Coordinates of C-alpha atoms in Angstrom, one line a residue:
Chain A
M1 CA 1.1 -86.7 26.3
A2 CA 0.5 -86.8 22.5
T3 CA 2.9 -88.1 19.9
L4 CA 4.0 -86.2 16.8
N5 CA 1.8 -88.6 14.8
D6 CA -1.2 -87.5 16.9
V7 CA -0.3 -83.9 16.2
A8 CA 0.1 -84.6 12.5
A9 CA -3.3 -86.3 12.4
K10 CA -4.9 -83.4 14.2
L11 CA -3.4 -80.9 11.7
R12 CA -4.5 -83.0 8.8
E13 CA -8.1 -83.1 10.1
N14 CA -8.4 -79.4 10.7
D15 CA -8.0 -76.1 8.8
H16 CA -7.8 -72.3 9.2
F17 CA -4.9 -72.4 11.5
V18 CA -3.5 -69.5 13.6
I19 CA -0.1 -70.1 15.0
L20 CA 1.0 -68.2 18.1
T21 CA 4.5 -67.4 19.3
H22 CA 5.4 -66.6 22.9
Q23 CA 5.8 -63.0 24.0
Y24 CA 9.3 -61.3 23.5
P25 CA 9.5 -63.6 20.5
D26 CA 12.9 -65.3 20.0
G27 CA 14.3 -67.2 17.0
D28 CA 13.0 -70.5 18.1
T29 CA 9.3 -69.5 18.6
V30 CA 9.4 -67.4 15.4
G31 CA 11.2 -70.1 13.4
S32 CA 8.8 -72.8 14.7
A33 CA 5.8 -70.7 13.7
Y34 CA 6.9 -69.7 10.2
A35 CA 8.2 -73.2 9.3
L36 CA 4.9 -74.8 10.4
C37 CA 2.8 -72.1 8.7
R38 CA 4.6 -72.7 5.4
A39 CA 4.2 -76.4 5.7
L40 CA 0.5 -76.2 6.3
Q41 CA 0.1 -73.8 3.3
K42 CA 2.0 -76.3 1.2
L43 CA -0.5 -78.9 2.2
G44 CA -3.3 -76.7 0.9
K45 CA -4.4 -75.4 4.3
H46 CA -5.1 -71.9 5.4
A47 CA -2.6 -70.8 8.0
R48 CA -1.1 -67.6 9.4
V49 CA 1.2 -66.6 12.2
I50 CA 0.6 -64.1 15.0
I51 CA 3.9 -62.7 16.3
N52 CA 3.4 -62.0 19.9
G53 CA 5.0 -58.6 20.3
K54 CA 7.6 -56.8 18.2
L55 CA 9.4 -59.0 15.6
D56 CA 13.1 -58.2 15.9
R57 CA 14.5 -56.9 12.6
K58 CA 17.0 -59.7 12.4
F59 CA 14.1 -62.2 12.1
E60 CA 12.2 -60.3 9.3
F61 CA 13.9 -62.4 6.6
L62 CA 11.8 -65.4 7.8
Q63 CA 8.7 -63.7 6.2
H64 CA 10.4 -64.0 2.8
D65 CA 7.7 -64.6 0.1
L66 CA 5.3 -65.8 2.7
K67 CA 1.7 -66.0 1.5
E68 CA -0.3 -63.6 3.7
E69 CA -3.8 -64.9 4.4
T70 CA -6.8 -63.4 6.1
F71 CA -9.5 -65.7 7.4
T72 CA -11.5 -66.4 10.6
Y73 CA -9.4 -68.9 12.5
K74 CA -10.8 -72.3 13.5
T75 CA -7.7 -74.0 14.9
V76 CA -5.2 -72.5 17.4
V77 CA -1.6 -73.8 17.6
A78 CA 1.0 -72.7 20.2
V79 CA 4.7 -73.2 19.4
D80 CA 7.5 -73.1 22.0
I81 CA 5.1 -71.8 24.7
A82 CA 5.6 -73.5 28.0
T83 CA 2.8 -71.7 30.0
P84 CA -0.2 -69.5 29.3
Q85 CA 1.6 -66.7 31.1
L86 CA 4.0 -66.5 28.1
L87 CA 1.0 -65.6 25.9
G88 CA 1.2 -62.1 27.4
E89 CA -1.2 -59.8 25.7
L90 CA -2.7 -62.7 23.7
R91 CA -3.7 -64.5 26.9
P92 CA -7.3 -63.3 27.2
E93 CA -8.3 -64.2 23.7
F94 CA -6.5 -67.5 23.4
E95 CA -5.7 -69.1 26.8
N96 CA -8.7 -71.4 26.8
I97 CA -9.0 -72.3 23.2
I98 CA -5.5 -73.6 22.2
D99 CA -6.0 -76.8 20.3
I100 CA -2.4 -77.9 19.8
C101 CA 0.8 -77.1 21.6
I102 CA 4.2 -78.2 20.2
D103 CA 7.0 -77.5 22.7
H104 CA 10.4 -78.5 24.0
H105 CA 10.1 -77.3 27.6
A106 CA 9.9 -80.0 30.3
S107 CA 8.1 -77.4 32.4
N108 CA 5.1 -77.2 29.9
T109 CA 1.9 -77.0 31.9
N110 CA -0.2 -79.0 29.5
Y111 CA -2.7 -76.2 28.9
A112 CA -3.6 -77.1 25.3
K113 CA -6.2 -79.7 24.2
L114 CA -3.4 -81.7 22.6
T115 CA 0.2 -81.2 23.8
Y116 CA 3.4 -82.6 22.4
V117 CA 6.6 -82.0 24.4
N118 CA 10.0 -83.3 23.5
A119 CA 12.4 -81.9 26.1
N120 CA 15.4 -83.6 24.5
A121 CA 15.1 -81.2 21.5
A122 CA 17.6 -78.3 21.9
A123 CA 15.2 -76.2 19.9
N124 CA 11.5 -76.6 19.3
T125 CA 12.2 -76.3 15.6
E126 CA 13.8 -79.7 15.8
N127 CA 10.4 -81.0 16.7
I128 CA 8.8 -79.0 13.9
F129 CA 11.2 -80.5 11.4
E130 CA 10.2 -84.0 12.4
L131 CA 6.5 -83.0 12.3
I132 CA 6.8 -81.6 8.8
K133 CA 8.5 -84.8 7.7
I134 CA 5.5 -86.8 9.0
L135 CA 3.1 -84.4 7.3
G136 CA 4.9 -84.9 4.1
A137 CA 5.1 -81.3 3.1
E138 CA 8.0 -80.6 0.7
M139 CA 10.8 -78.9 2.6
D140 CA 12.1 -75.7 0.8
R141 CA 14.8 -73.2 1.6
D142 CA 12.5 -70.8 3.5
M143 CA 11.3 -73.6 5.8
A144 CA 14.9 -74.8 6.3
N145 CA 16.0 -71.2 7.2
A146 CA 13.2 -70.9 9.8
I147 CA 14.1 -74.3 11.3
F148 CA 17.8 -73.5 11.3
T149 CA 17.3 -70.1 12.9
G150 CA 15.5 -71.8 15.8
I151 CA 18.3 -74.3 16.3
S152 CA 21.1 -71.8 15.9
T153 CA 19.6 -69.2 18.3
D154 CA 18.5 -71.7 21.0
T155 CA 21.9 -73.3 21.1
G156 CA 24.1 -70.2 21.0
C157 CA 25.4 -71.4 17.6
F158 CA 25.8 -75.0 18.7
K159 CA 27.7 -74.0 21.9
F160 CA 25.3 -74.7 24.7
S161 CA 25.0 -78.0 26.7
N162 CA 21.5 -78.7 25.2
V163 CA 23.1 -79.6 21.8
T164 CA 22.8 -83.3 20.9
S165 CA 23.9 -85.4 18.0
H166 CA 20.3 -85.2 16.8
T167 CA 20.7 -81.4 16.7
M168 CA 23.8 -81.6 14.6
R169 CA 22.2 -84.1 12.2
T170 CA 19.2 -81.9 11.8
A171 CA 21.4 -79.0 11.0
A172 CA 23.3 -81.1 8.4
E173 CA 20.0 -82.0 6.7
L174 CA 19.0 -78.4 6.6
M175 CA 22.3 -77.4 5.0
E176 CA 21.7 -80.1 2.4
I177 CA 18.3 -78.6 1.6
G178 CA 20.2 -75.3 1.0
C179 CA 19.5 -73.2 4.1
D180 CA 21.6 -70.0 4.5
S181 CA 23.4 -71.3 7.6
F182 CA 26.4 -69.1 7.3
E183 CA 24.4 -65.9 6.7
I184 CA 22.0 -66.8 9.6
N185 CA 24.8 -67.4 12.0
R186 CA 26.6 -64.2 10.9
V187 CA 23.5 -62.1 11.5
M188 CA 22.6 -63.8 14.8
F189 CA 26.1 -64.2 16.3
D190 CA 28.6 -62.0 14.5
T191 CA 26.9 -58.6 14.5
K192 CA 26.7 -56.2 17.4
S193 CA 24.9 -52.8 17.5
M194 CA 26.9 -49.8 18.6
A195 CA 24.5 -49.5 21.5
R196 CA 25.4 -53.1 22.6
I197 CA 29.1 -52.3 22.2
K198 CA 28.7 -49.2 24.4
M199 CA 26.7 -51.2 26.9
E200 CA 29.4 -53.9 27.1
R201 CA 32.0 -51.3 27.7
A202 CA 29.9 -49.7 30.5
V203 CA 29.2 -53.2 32.0
L204 CA 32.9 -54.0 32.1
E205 CA 33.8 -50.7 33.7
S206 CA 31.5 -51.8 36.6
L207 CA 33.4 -55.1 37.1
T208 CA 34.4 -56.1 40.6
L209 CA 36.2 -59.4 41.4
Y210 CA 36.0 -61.3 44.7
E211 CA 37.6 -64.5 46.1
N212 CA 40.8 -64.2 44.0
G213 CA 38.9 -63.6 40.8
R214 CA 36.5 -66.5 41.2
I215 CA 33.4 -64.3 41.7
A216 CA 32.7 -61.5 39.3
V217 CA 30.0 -58.9 39.7
V218 CA 28.9 -56.2 37.2
N219 CA 25.8 -54.0 37.1
T220 CA 23.7 -52.1 34.7
S221 CA 21.6 -49.0 35.4
L222 CA 18.6 -47.4 33.8
A223 CA 20.9 -44.4 33.1
M224 CA 23.3 -46.7 31.2
E225 CA 20.4 -48.1 29.2
R226 CA 19.3 -44.6 28.3
E227 CA 22.8 -43.3 27.4
T228 CA 23.8 -46.3 25.3
G229 CA 20.3 -46.6 23.6
V230 CA 20.2 -50.4 24.0
G231 CA 17.0 -52.2 23.1
N232 CA 15.8 -55.5 24.6
S233 CA 17.6 -57.7 22.1
D234 CA 20.8 -55.7 22.7
M235 CA 20.7 -57.0 26.2
D236 CA 20.7 -60.7 25.2
G237 CA 23.6 -62.5 26.8
V238 CA 24.8 -59.5 28.8
A239 CA 24.2 -61.7 31.9
S240 CA 26.9 -64.1 30.6
I241 CA 29.7 -61.5 30.4
P242 CA 31.1 -61.8 34.0
R243 CA 31.1 -65.6 33.9
Q244 CA 33.1 -65.6 30.7
I245 CA 36.1 -64.1 32.4
E246 CA 38.9 -66.7 32.8
G247 CA 39.0 -68.1 36.3
V248 CA 35.5 -66.9 37.3
V249 CA 33.2 -69.7 38.6
V250 CA 30.2 -67.5 39.6
G251 CA 29.3 -64.4 37.5
I252 CA 26.7 -62.0 38.7
T253 CA 24.9 -59.3 36.8
I254 CA 22.8 -56.7 38.8
K255 CA 20.3 -54.9 36.6
E256 CA 18.5 -51.9 37.8
K257 CA 14.8 -52.2 37.1
G258 CA 13.4 -49.3 39.1
T259 CA 14.0 -47.3 42.3
K260 CA 15.8 -49.7 44.8
N261 CA 14.6 -52.6 42.6
Y262 CA 17.3 -54.9 41.1
R263 CA 17.1 -58.0 39.0
V264 CA 20.1 -60.3 39.7
S265 CA 21.2 -62.9 37.2
I266 CA 23.6 -65.6 38.3
R267 CA 25.7 -67.8 36.1
S268 CA 27.9 -70.6 37.4
L269 CA 30.4 -73.3 36.3
G270 CA 30.8 -76.9 37.2
K271 CA 29.9 -77.8 40.8
Y272 CA 28.9 -74.2 41.8
D273 CA 25.1 -73.9 42.0
A274 CA 23.6 -70.7 40.8
C275 CA 20.1 -71.8 41.9
T276 CA 21.2 -72.2 45.6
I277 CA 22.5 -68.6 45.5
A278 CA 19.2 -67.3 44.0
A279 CA 17.1 -69.2 46.5
N280 CA 18.5 -67.1 49.3
F281 CA 16.4 -64.2 47.8
G282 CA 13.3 -66.2 46.8
G283 CA 14.6 -66.7 43.2
G284 CA 15.2 -69.9 41.2
G285 CA 16.3 -71.3 37.9
H286 CA 18.8 -74.0 36.9
H287 CA 22.1 -75.2 38.2
A288 CA 24.2 -73.0 35.9
A289 CA 21.8 -70.1 35.4
A290 CA 19.4 -68.6 37.9
G291 CA 17.9 -65.3 38.9
C292 CA 16.3 -63.3 41.7
T293 CA 14.9 -59.9 42.6
I294 CA 16.5 -57.9 45.5
I295 CA 15.1 -54.7 46.9
G296 CA 17.4 -52.1 48.4
E297 CA 20.3 -49.7 47.7
L298 CA 22.7 -50.9 45.0
D299 CA 25.7 -51.2 47.5
D300 CA 23.5 -53.2 49.9
V301 CA 22.2 -55.5 47.1
K302 CA 25.7 -56.1 45.9
A303 CA 27.0 -56.9 49.4
R304 CA 24.1 -59.4 50.0
I305 CA 24.5 -61.3 46.7
V306 CA 28.3 -61.4 47.0
E307 CA 27.8 -62.8 50.5
A308 CA 25.5 -65.6 49.2
A309 CA 27.9 -66.4 46.3
K310 CA 30.8 -66.7 48.7
A311 CA 28.8 -69.1 50.9
E312 CA 28.0 -71.3 47.8
V313 CA 31.6 -71.3 46.6
A314 CA 32.8 -72.3 50.1
R315 CA 30.1 -75.0 50.4
A316 CA 30.9 -76.5 47.0
D317 CA 34.7 -76.4 47.7
S318 CA 34.3 -78.2 51.0
E319 CA 32.4 -81.1 49.4
Chain B
M1 CA 47.5 -86.6 -5.3
A2 CA 47.1 -89.6 -2.9
T3 CA 43.8 -90.9 -1.6
L4 CA 43.1 -91.5 2.1
N5 CA 43.4 -95.3 1.3
D6 CA 47.0 -94.6 0.0
V7 CA 47.8 -92.8 3.2
A8 CA 46.3 -95.6 5.3
A9 CA 48.3 -98.2 3.4
K10 CA 51.5 -96.2 3.9
L11 CA 50.8 -95.9 7.7
R12 CA 50.2 -99.6 8.0
E13 CA 53.5 -100.5 6.2
N14 CA 55.6 -98.2 8.4
D15 CA 56.4 -97.6 12.0
H16 CA 58.1 -95.2 14.5
F17 CA 56.1 -92.2 13.5
V18 CA 56.8 -88.6 14.5
I19 CA 53.8 -86.3 13.8
L20 CA 54.5 -82.6 13.3
T21 CA 52.2 -79.7 13.8
H22 CA 52.6 -76.2 12.2
Q23 CA 54.2 -73.4 14.1
Y24 CA 51.9 -71.2 16.3
P25 CA 50.0 -74.5 16.8
D26 CA 46.2 -74.1 16.7
G27 CA 43.4 -76.5 17.7
D28 CA 43.2 -78.1 14.3
T29 CA 46.9 -79.0 13.8
V30 CA 47.2 -80.1 17.5
G31 CA 43.9 -82.1 17.4
S32 CA 45.0 -83.8 14.1
A33 CA 48.3 -84.8 15.6
Y34 CA 47.0 -86.2 18.9
A35 CA 44.1 -88.0 17.3
L36 CA 46.4 -89.7 14.7
C37 CA 49.1 -90.4 17.3
R38 CA 46.5 -92.2 19.5
A39 CA 45.1 -94.2 16.6
L40 CA 48.6 -95.4 15.5
Q41 CA 49.4 -96.4 19.1
K42 CA 46.2 -98.3 19.3
L43 CA 47.3 -100.2 16.2
G44 CA 50.4 -101.3 18.0
K45 CA 52.7 -98.7 16.3
H46 CA 55.2 -96.4 18.0
A47 CA 54.1 -92.8 17.6
R48 CA 54.7 -89.4 19.2
V49 CA 53.8 -85.8 18.5
I50 CA 56.1 -82.8 18.2
I51 CA 54.2 -79.6 19.0
N52 CA 55.8 -76.9 17.0
G53 CA 56.1 -74.1 19.5
K54 CA 54.3 -73.4 22.7
L55 CA 51.2 -75.5 23.3
D56 CA 48.4 -73.1 24.5
R57 CA 47.2 -74.1 28.0
K58 CA 43.7 -74.6 26.6
F59 CA 44.9 -77.5 24.5
E60 CA 46.7 -79.3 27.2
F61 CA 43.8 -81.6 28.0
L62 CA 44.4 -83.2 24.6
Q63 CA 47.4 -84.9 26.1
H64 CA 45.2 -86.7 28.7
D65 CA 46.5 -90.2 29.4
L66 CA 48.7 -90.2 26.3
K67 CA 51.4 -92.8 26.2
E68 CA 54.7 -90.9 25.9
E69 CA 57.2 -92.8 23.8
T70 CA 60.9 -92.2 23.1
F71 CA 62.3 -93.8 20.0
T72 CA 64.3 -92.9 16.9
Y73 CA 61.8 -91.8 14.3
K74 CA 61.6 -93.5 10.9
T75 CA 58.5 -92.0 9.4
V76 CA 57.6 -88.3 9.4
V77 CA 54.0 -87.1 9.1
A78 CA 52.9 -83.5 8.8
V79 CA 49.3 -82.6 9.6
D80 CA 47.5 -79.3 8.6
I81 CA 50.8 -77.9 7.3
A82 CA 50.3 -76.2 3.9
T83 CA 53.9 -75.2 3.2
P84 CA 57.4 -76.0 4.5
Q85 CA 57.6 -72.3 5.7
L86 CA 55.0 -73.3 8.4
L87 CA 57.4 -75.7 9.9
G88 CA 59.2 -72.7 11.4
E89 CA 62.1 -73.9 13.6
L90 CA 61.5 -77.5 12.6
R91 CA 62.2 -76.7 9.0
P92 CA 66.0 -77.5 8.8
E93 CA 65.5 -80.9 10.4
F94 CA 62.4 -82.1 8.6
E95 CA 61.7 -80.1 5.4
N96 CA 63.2 -82.7 3.0
I97 CA 62.2 -85.9 4.8
I98 CA 58.4 -85.6 5.2
D99 CA 56.9 -88.9 4.2
I100 CA 53.2 -88.2 4.5
C101 CA 51.2 -85.0 4.6
I102 CA 47.5 -84.9 5.5
D103 CA 46.0 -81.4 5.0
H104 CA 42.9 -79.4 4.1
H105 CA 44.5 -76.3 2.5
A106 CA 44.0 -76.0 -1.3
S107 CA 47.3 -74.0 -1.2
N108 CA 49.3 -77.1 -0.1
T109 CA 52.6 -77.1 -2.0
N110 CA 52.9 -80.8 -2.3
Y111 CA 56.2 -80.9 -0.4
A112 CA 55.8 -84.4 1.1
K113 CA 56.5 -87.8 -0.5
L114 CA 52.8 -88.6 -0.2
T115 CA 50.3 -85.8 0.1
Y116 CA 46.5 -86.0 0.8
V117 CA 44.6 -82.8 0.6
N118 CA 40.9 -82.5 0.9
A119 CA 40.1 -78.8 0.8
N120 CA 36.4 -79.4 1.3
A121 CA 37.1 -80.3 4.9
A122 CA 36.4 -77.4 7.2
A123 CA 39.0 -78.8 9.6
N124 CA 41.8 -81.2 8.9
T125 CA 40.6 -83.3 11.8
E126 CA 37.6 -84.2 9.5
N127 CA 40.2 -85.9 7.3
I128 CA 41.9 -87.5 10.2
F129 CA 38.5 -88.9 11.4
E130 CA 37.9 -90.6 8.0
L131 CA 41.5 -91.9 8.0
I132 CA 41.2 -93.5 11.4
K133 CA 38.0 -95.2 10.3
I134 CA 39.9 -96.7 7.3
L135 CA 42.7 -97.7 9.6
G136 CA 40.2 -99.5 11.8
A137 CA 41.5 -98.1 15.1
E138 CA 38.9 -98.1 17.8
M139 CA 37.7 -94.5 18.4
D140 CA 37.8 -93.5 22.1
R141 CA 36.8 -90.3 23.9
D142 CA 40.3 -88.8 23.9
M143 CA 40.5 -89.2 20.1
A144 CA 37.0 -87.8 19.7
N145 CA 37.9 -84.8 21.8
A146 CA 41.0 -84.2 19.7
I147 CA 39.0 -84.4 16.5
F148 CA 36.1 -82.2 17.9
T149 CA 38.6 -79.6 19.0
G150 CA 40.0 -79.3 15.5
I151 CA 36.5 -78.9 14.0
S152 CA 35.2 -76.5 16.6
T153 CA 38.2 -74.2 16.5
D154 CA 38.6 -74.1 12.7
T155 CA 34.9 -73.3 12.3
G156 CA 34.5 -70.7 15.0
C157 CA 32.1 -73.1 16.8
F158 CA 30.3 -74.0 13.5
K159 CA 29.9 -70.4 12.5
F160 CA 32.2 -69.9 9.6
S161 CA 31.3 -70.4 5.9
N162 CA 33.6 -73.4 5.7
V163 CA 31.1 -75.6 7.6
T164 CA 29.4 -78.3 5.5
S165 CA 26.8 -80.9 6.3
H166 CA 29.7 -83.3 6.5
T167 CA 31.2 -81.2 9.3
M168 CA 28.0 -81.4 11.2
R169 CA 27.6 -85.1 10.7
T170 CA 31.2 -85.7 11.9
A171 CA 30.5 -83.6 15.0
A172 CA 27.3 -85.7 15.6
E173 CA 29.3 -88.9 15.4
L174 CA 31.9 -87.6 17.8
M175 CA 29.2 -86.6 20.3
E176 CA 27.8 -90.1 20.1
I177 CA 31.2 -91.5 20.9
G178 CA 31.0 -89.3 24.0
C179 CA 33.3 -86.4 23.3
D180 CA 33.1 -83.4 25.7
S181 CA 31.7 -81.1 23.1
F182 CA 30.1 -78.7 25.5
E183 CA 33.1 -78.3 27.7
I184 CA 35.4 -77.9 24.7
N185 CA 33.2 -75.2 23.2
R186 CA 33.0 -73.4 26.6
V187 CA 36.8 -73.3 27.0
M188 CA 37.4 -72.3 23.3
F189 CA 34.6 -69.9 22.9
D190 CA 33.1 -68.8 26.2
T191 CA 36.2 -67.8 28.1
K192 CA 38.1 -64.6 27.9
S193 CA 41.2 -63.6 29.8
M194 CA 41.2 -60.2 31.7
A195 CA 44.0 -59.2 29.3
R196 CA 41.7 -59.8 26.4
I197 CA 38.9 -57.9 27.9
K198 CA 41.1 -54.9 28.6
M199 CA 42.4 -55.1 25.0
E200 CA 38.9 -55.2 23.5
R201 CA 38.0 -52.1 25.6
A202 CA 41.2 -50.3 24.3
V203 CA 40.5 -51.4 20.7
L204 CA 36.9 -50.1 20.9
E205 CA 38.1 -46.8 22.3
S206 CA 40.2 -46.3 19.1
L207 CA 37.1 -46.9 16.9
T208 CA 36.5 -44.4 14.1
L209 CA 33.6 -44.8 11.6
Y210 CA 33.6 -43.5 8.0
E211 CA 31.1 -43.4 5.1
N212 CA 28.0 -43.3 7.4
G213 CA 29.3 -46.1 9.6
R214 CA 30.0 -48.5 6.7
I215 CA 33.8 -48.5 7.2
A216 CA 35.1 -49.0 10.7
V217 CA 38.8 -48.6 11.7
V218 CA 40.5 -49.5 15.0
N219 CA 44.1 -49.8 16.0
T220 CA 46.3 -51.5 18.5
S221 CA 49.7 -50.3 19.7
L222 CA 52.7 -52.0 21.3
A223 CA 52.0 -49.9 24.4
M224 CA 48.4 -51.3 24.6
E225 CA 49.8 -54.9 24.3
R226 CA 52.2 -54.2 27.2
E227 CA 49.6 -52.4 29.4
T228 CA 46.9 -55.1 29.0
G229 CA 49.4 -58.0 29.1
V230 CA 47.8 -59.9 26.1
G231 CA 49.5 -63.0 24.7
N232 CA 49.3 -64.2 21.2
S233 CA 46.2 -66.3 21.7
D234 CA 44.5 -63.3 23.4
M235 CA 44.7 -61.5 20.1
D236 CA 42.8 -64.2 18.1
G237 CA 39.8 -62.7 16.4
V238 CA 40.6 -59.1 17.4
A239 CA 40.8 -58.3 13.7
S240 CA 37.1 -59.3 13.4
I241 CA 35.9 -56.7 16.0
P242 CA 35.3 -53.7 13.7
R243 CA 33.5 -55.7 11.0
Q244 CA 31.1 -57.1 13.6
I245 CA 29.6 -53.7 14.2
E246 CA 26.1 -53.5 12.8
G247 CA 26.1 -51.7 9.4
V248 CA 29.8 -52.0 8.8
V249 CA 30.8 -53.6 5.5
V250 CA 34.6 -53.0 5.7
G251 CA 36.3 -53.4 9.1
I252 CA 40.0 -52.5 9.4
T253 CA 42.4 -53.2 12.2
I254 CA 45.8 -51.4 12.2
K255 CA 48.3 -53.2 14.5
E256 CA 51.6 -51.6 15.4
K257 CA 54.4 -54.0 14.8
G258 CA 57.4 -51.7 15.3
T259 CA 58.4 -48.1 14.6
K260 CA 56.4 -46.8 11.7
N261 CA 55.5 -50.4 10.9
Y262 CA 51.9 -51.4 10.8
R263 CA 50.1 -54.7 9.9
V264 CA 46.7 -54.0 8.5
S265 CA 43.9 -56.6 8.7
I266 CA 40.8 -56.1 6.5
R267 CA 37.5 -57.9 6.9
S268 CA 34.6 -57.4 4.5
L269 CA 31.0 -58.4 3.9
G270 CA 29.2 -59.5 0.8
K271 CA 30.3 -57.8 -2.4
Y272 CA 33.0 -55.7 -0.8
D273 CA 36.4 -57.2 -1.6
A274 CA 39.0 -57.1 1.2
C275 CA 41.7 -58.4 -1.1
T276 CA 41.3 -55.5 -3.6
I277 CA 41.9 -53.1 -0.7
A278 CA 45.0 -55.0 0.5
A279 CA 46.4 -55.2 -3.0
N280 CA 46.9 -51.5 -3.1
F281 CA 49.7 -52.0 -0.5
G282 CA 51.2 -55.2 -1.9
G283 CA 49.1 -57.4 0.4
G284 CA 46.7 -60.2 -0.3
G285 CA 44.3 -62.8 1.1
H286 CA 40.7 -63.8 0.5
H287 CA 37.6 -61.9 -0.6
A288 CA 36.3 -61.5 2.9
A289 CA 39.7 -61.4 4.8
A290 CA 42.9 -59.9 3.7
G291 CA 46.0 -58.1 5.0
C292 CA 48.9 -55.9 4.2
T293 CA 51.9 -54.1 5.8
I294 CA 52.1 -50.3 5.5
I295 CA 55.1 -48.3 6.6
G296 CA 54.6 -44.7 7.9
E297 CA 53.1 -42.6 10.7
L298 CA 49.9 -44.0 12.2
D299 CA 47.8 -41.1 11.0
D300 CA 49.1 -41.4 7.5
V301 CA 48.7 -45.2 7.4
K302 CA 45.1 -44.8 8.6
A303 CA 44.4 -42.1 5.9
R304 CA 45.8 -44.3 3.2
I305 CA 43.9 -47.4 4.1
V306 CA 40.7 -45.6 4.6
E307 CA 41.1 -44.0 1.2
A308 CA 41.6 -47.4 -0.4
A309 CA 38.5 -48.8 1.5
K310 CA 36.3 -45.9 0.3
A311 CA 37.4 -46.6 -3.3
E312 CA 36.4 -50.3 -3.0
V313 CA 33.1 -49.5 -1.4
A314 CA 32.4 -47.0 -4.2
R315 CA 33.5 -49.5 -6.9
A316 CA 31.3 -52.3 -5.5
D317 CA 28.3 -50.0 -5.0
S318 CA 28.5 -48.8 -8.6
E319 CA 28.4 -52.3 -10.0

């Protein structure tokens, strides 16, 4: 694995950079790309970003005053992209020609010619911040905003377990540079679309509790998505809703994807293992967050996943 | 005004401390009190806390392993208490004998014999942290948890505009001491009671939008409070709900307090001034958050406050 110094050396040696984000671009991949692009431009290099899919309106401010460049690219950089699959529609053009990858996923498949992975970083923009320091590009407010957006969105506004003291110190430095931390957090975490509000209401109407309120199950349907008008980004975090209810240790969200086709998201607390539950249906994930696909009628899908959740609760309680 | 060094000297000179919180105790006053109490005990002093009212269940962990002491107090310390009014039921006994006040409210009325106010601190526990460093008491995990709880709750998990780089660096230090930052944030910000969920649903059912969705009004009734079973802490942040809707610049929450008696909370964004709206009805507050009481029938109260909000939106737009 390369070091950040190796990455900095490679960036210095080369020019005409195109920086790729992963598909369904989130704040961290977009923030990483724009911060690095601005740094390279400041160093006199030619650089541009390819946003892989539709840029959510709430991230548009990251393009503020960005110099748009057209040139034939010579060096390809991937940011926050763990696997070539996540290149989506860009995969045919770029998969085999990625020169540099800068990432924070331990699961990175090492597909680039030069790969830097620091899985201790809560957000990949933490890595980008260190890289820009090594490169010596002068940090400005737009760059600080891009880096802060990655940190804030990948940590749920400093709430998730991935936050370290390094994350907090990085945020402090960005605030001292003058980033719009309050406004970024407000837009990312304190604003809900009417469609999202309607969807939350519909989700909660579907709530069923089991095992004295320790298992909570909700479901969403394609009809609910149509009626509320939710977009993809409106659905962010919906899978966390049942687990947030006081007393719940396993929260399950059953999302209709098509006829008799359901995507099941499982969130758990403490000793209860979401991954064990998902594994019953060929799924996987992490200890506290996992998922699987189940084929069948909704009532049957619900009965089967509840059965598996009850078994995991019983197993963990008997330990 | 005293310095933190003055406060430290006074604490060193004295003993038999009773530390008071404000009424309706929140995470910052409780965190300040327990952190300081533990530090004084570590220095070989006698110290205990008086929680002013009912301690919310979610703050009970702050009493973990605390040495309970009974003694006749000789020195009275107030933490996070801006005015004697906030002493509530403790006012008769303590109002005129408070030796030391440590606070972060600019509005502090200087009622104690020695007062330290640092209004740049997002939470008063930031001040307590600095004080404990000066005192030289060894910081442990329980103290770090108390300080972190104050910071996290007074900043909405690092989301509010009061957060500074000093706040972030303090949090980083606390995490390095080993505080349970993730668990604290989860309990404070990622858990909702069923009563709260039902109340949010009822609140959103009352939603009315005006001025092309720029003004949002909701209301709560005593009947809703009874039916959902919400307690005081379940109502925290309910007043923020209408303003969180995308596109809303003035969010208004009308809360029934008694017969024809309504407490109105106003939240605003950017140039729109909540305080101007509240002032029409003899109320006040800050630019982005203000309140007033209006007497009358609900429909009439709603019409009057909406009229005032429309006037403020028109005024700000014409600037």
